Short mmCIF file of C-alpha atoms in Angstrom, two decimals:
data_model
loop_
_atom_site.label_atom_id
_atom_site.label_comp_id
_atom_site.label_asym_id
_atom_site.label_seq_id
_atom_site.Cartn_x
_atom_site.Cartn_y
_atom_site.Cartn_z
CA MET P 1 62.86 -14.93 19.02
CA LYS P 2 59.27 -15.60 19.89
CA LEU P 3 56.84 -12.73 20.31
CA LEU P 4 53.53 -12.88 22.16
CA PHE P 5 51.13 -10.15 21.03
CA ASP P 6 48.86 -8.86 23.78
CA GLN P 7 45.11 -8.40 23.33
CA ASN P 8 45.59 -4.74 22.39
CA ILE P 9 47.74 -5.69 19.38
CA SER P 10 46.07 -7.02 16.24
CA PRO P 11 46.39 -10.76 15.54
CA LYS P 12 46.83 -9.81 11.86
CA LEU P 13 50.45 -9.11 12.69
CA ILE P 14 51.15 -12.83 12.97
CA ASP P 15 50.71 -13.17 9.20
CA ASN P 16 52.09 -9.73 8.36
CA LEU P 17 55.33 -10.28 10.27
CA GLY P 18 55.73 -14.02 9.81
CA ASN P 19 58.76 -13.63 7.55
CA LEU P 20 60.70 -11.66 10.22
CA TYR P 21 59.19 -13.12 13.36
CA PRO P 22 58.14 -16.66 12.38
CA ASP P 23 57.41 -17.80 15.93
CA CYS P 24 55.09 -14.96 16.94
CA ILE P 25 51.70 -15.77 18.45
CA HIS P 26 48.73 -13.82 19.77
CA VAL P 27 47.08 -14.28 23.17
CA LEU P 28 43.88 -15.17 21.27
CA SER P 29 45.55 -18.11 19.52
CA VAL P 30 46.62 -19.69 22.81
CA GLY P 31 43.39 -19.07 24.70
CA LEU P 32 44.67 -16.17 26.81
CA ASP P 33 42.46 -13.44 25.34
CA LYS P 34 40.34 -13.28 28.52
CA SER P 35 43.24 -13.90 30.91
CA SER P 36 44.70 -11.55 33.47
CA ASP P 37 48.02 -9.82 32.93
CA SER P 38 49.51 -12.12 35.56
CA GLU P 39 48.42 -15.22 33.65
CA ILE P 40 49.82 -13.83 30.39
CA TRP P 41 53.05 -12.89 32.20
CA LEU P 42 53.44 -16.43 33.53
CA TYR P 43 52.66 -18.00 30.14
CA ALA P 44 55.29 -15.80 28.47
CA LYS P 45 57.84 -16.64 31.15
CA VAL P 46 57.27 -20.40 30.97
CA ASN P 47 57.29 -20.42 27.15
CA ASP P 48 60.24 -18.05 26.67
CA LEU P 49 58.16 -15.42 24.86
CA ILE P 50 58.65 -11.67 24.54
CA ILE P 51 55.40 -9.83 25.33
CA VAL P 52 54.51 -7.11 22.81
CA THR P 53 51.93 -4.73 24.25
CA LYS P 54 50.52 -1.23 24.34
CA ASP P 55 49.65 -1.79 28.01
CA ALA P 56 51.63 0.07 30.67
CA ASP P 57 50.81 -2.69 33.17
CA PHE P 58 53.33 -5.05 31.60
CA ALA P 59 55.99 -2.34 31.67
CA GLU P 60 55.32 -1.87 35.38
CA LYS P 61 55.49 -5.64 35.97
CA SER P 62 58.83 -5.70 34.20
CA LEU P 63 60.20 -2.99 36.46
CA LEU P 64 58.81 -4.65 39.59
CA PHE P 65 59.62 -8.28 38.89
CA GLY P 66 62.50 -8.11 36.43
CA PHE P 67 62.89 -10.51 33.56
CA PRO P 68 62.07 -12.92 32.04
CA PRO P 69 59.73 -12.46 30.44
CA PHE P 70 60.96 -9.60 28.34
CA VAL P 71 58.49 -6.87 27.34
CA ILE P 72 58.28 -4.64 24.28
CA TRP P 73 56.09 -1.65 25.08
CA MET P 74 54.62 0.03 22.00
CA ARG P 75 54.47 3.65 23.15
CA GLN P 76 52.89 5.56 20.28
CA GLY P 77 49.32 5.65 21.61
CA ASN P 78 46.49 5.27 19.14
CA CYS P 79 47.93 3.96 15.92
CA THR P 80 47.09 1.58 13.13
CA THR P 81 48.15 -2.04 12.82
CA LEU P 82 50.28 -0.98 9.85
CA GLU P 83 52.12 1.54 12.01
CA ILE P 84 52.88 -1.13 14.61
CA GLU P 85 53.97 -3.49 11.86
CA ASN P 86 56.34 -0.87 10.45
CA ILE P 87 57.82 -0.11 13.88
CA LEU P 88 58.47 -3.80 14.52
CA LYS P 89 60.04 -4.17 11.07
CA LYS P 90 62.18 -1.06 11.44
CA ASN P 91 63.45 -2.21 14.84
CA PHE P 92 64.11 -5.85 13.92
CA ASP P 93 67.83 -5.68 14.72
CA LEU P 94 67.21 -3.91 18.02
CA ILE P 95 64.55 -6.46 18.99
CA SER P 96 66.79 -9.35 17.92
CA ASN P 97 69.54 -8.13 20.24
CA PHE P 98 67.20 -7.10 23.05
CA LYS P 99 66.87 -10.49 24.68
CA THR P 100 70.50 -11.48 24.32
CA SER P 101 71.81 -8.23 25.79
CA ALA P 102 69.94 -8.94 29.07
CA VAL P 103 70.68 -5.46 30.42
CA ALA P 104 67.00 -4.73 30.85
CA GLY P 105 63.74 -6.56 30.44
CA LEU P 106 61.79 -3.65 28.95
CA LEU P 107 62.17 -2.19 25.48
CA ASN P 108 60.21 0.98 24.66
CA LEU P 109 59.39 1.48 21.00
CA TYR P 110 57.94 4.67 19.53
#
């Protein structure tokens, strides 16, 4: 499973989570840090990536346009990178099954 971290998620997570999510990338690393949500959405769709974001806009896109791409919406508001890291670690099994279940394209994590 390949995760694409949105601009509002720290790129440090690529190294911190590399053992669990070896194929994760950040929008910065693929030149999308100044791109619109629509451009990021299309990139994720074409490259079979799951968008990880704190942005409600991607959740709304998921509800409007369906999936793919799949979206993980980090819903805990202001939090540290370590807190996000721990949530993604704690929910590894859920995230691993998220894409294969294909019941919904949006996963809310708190």
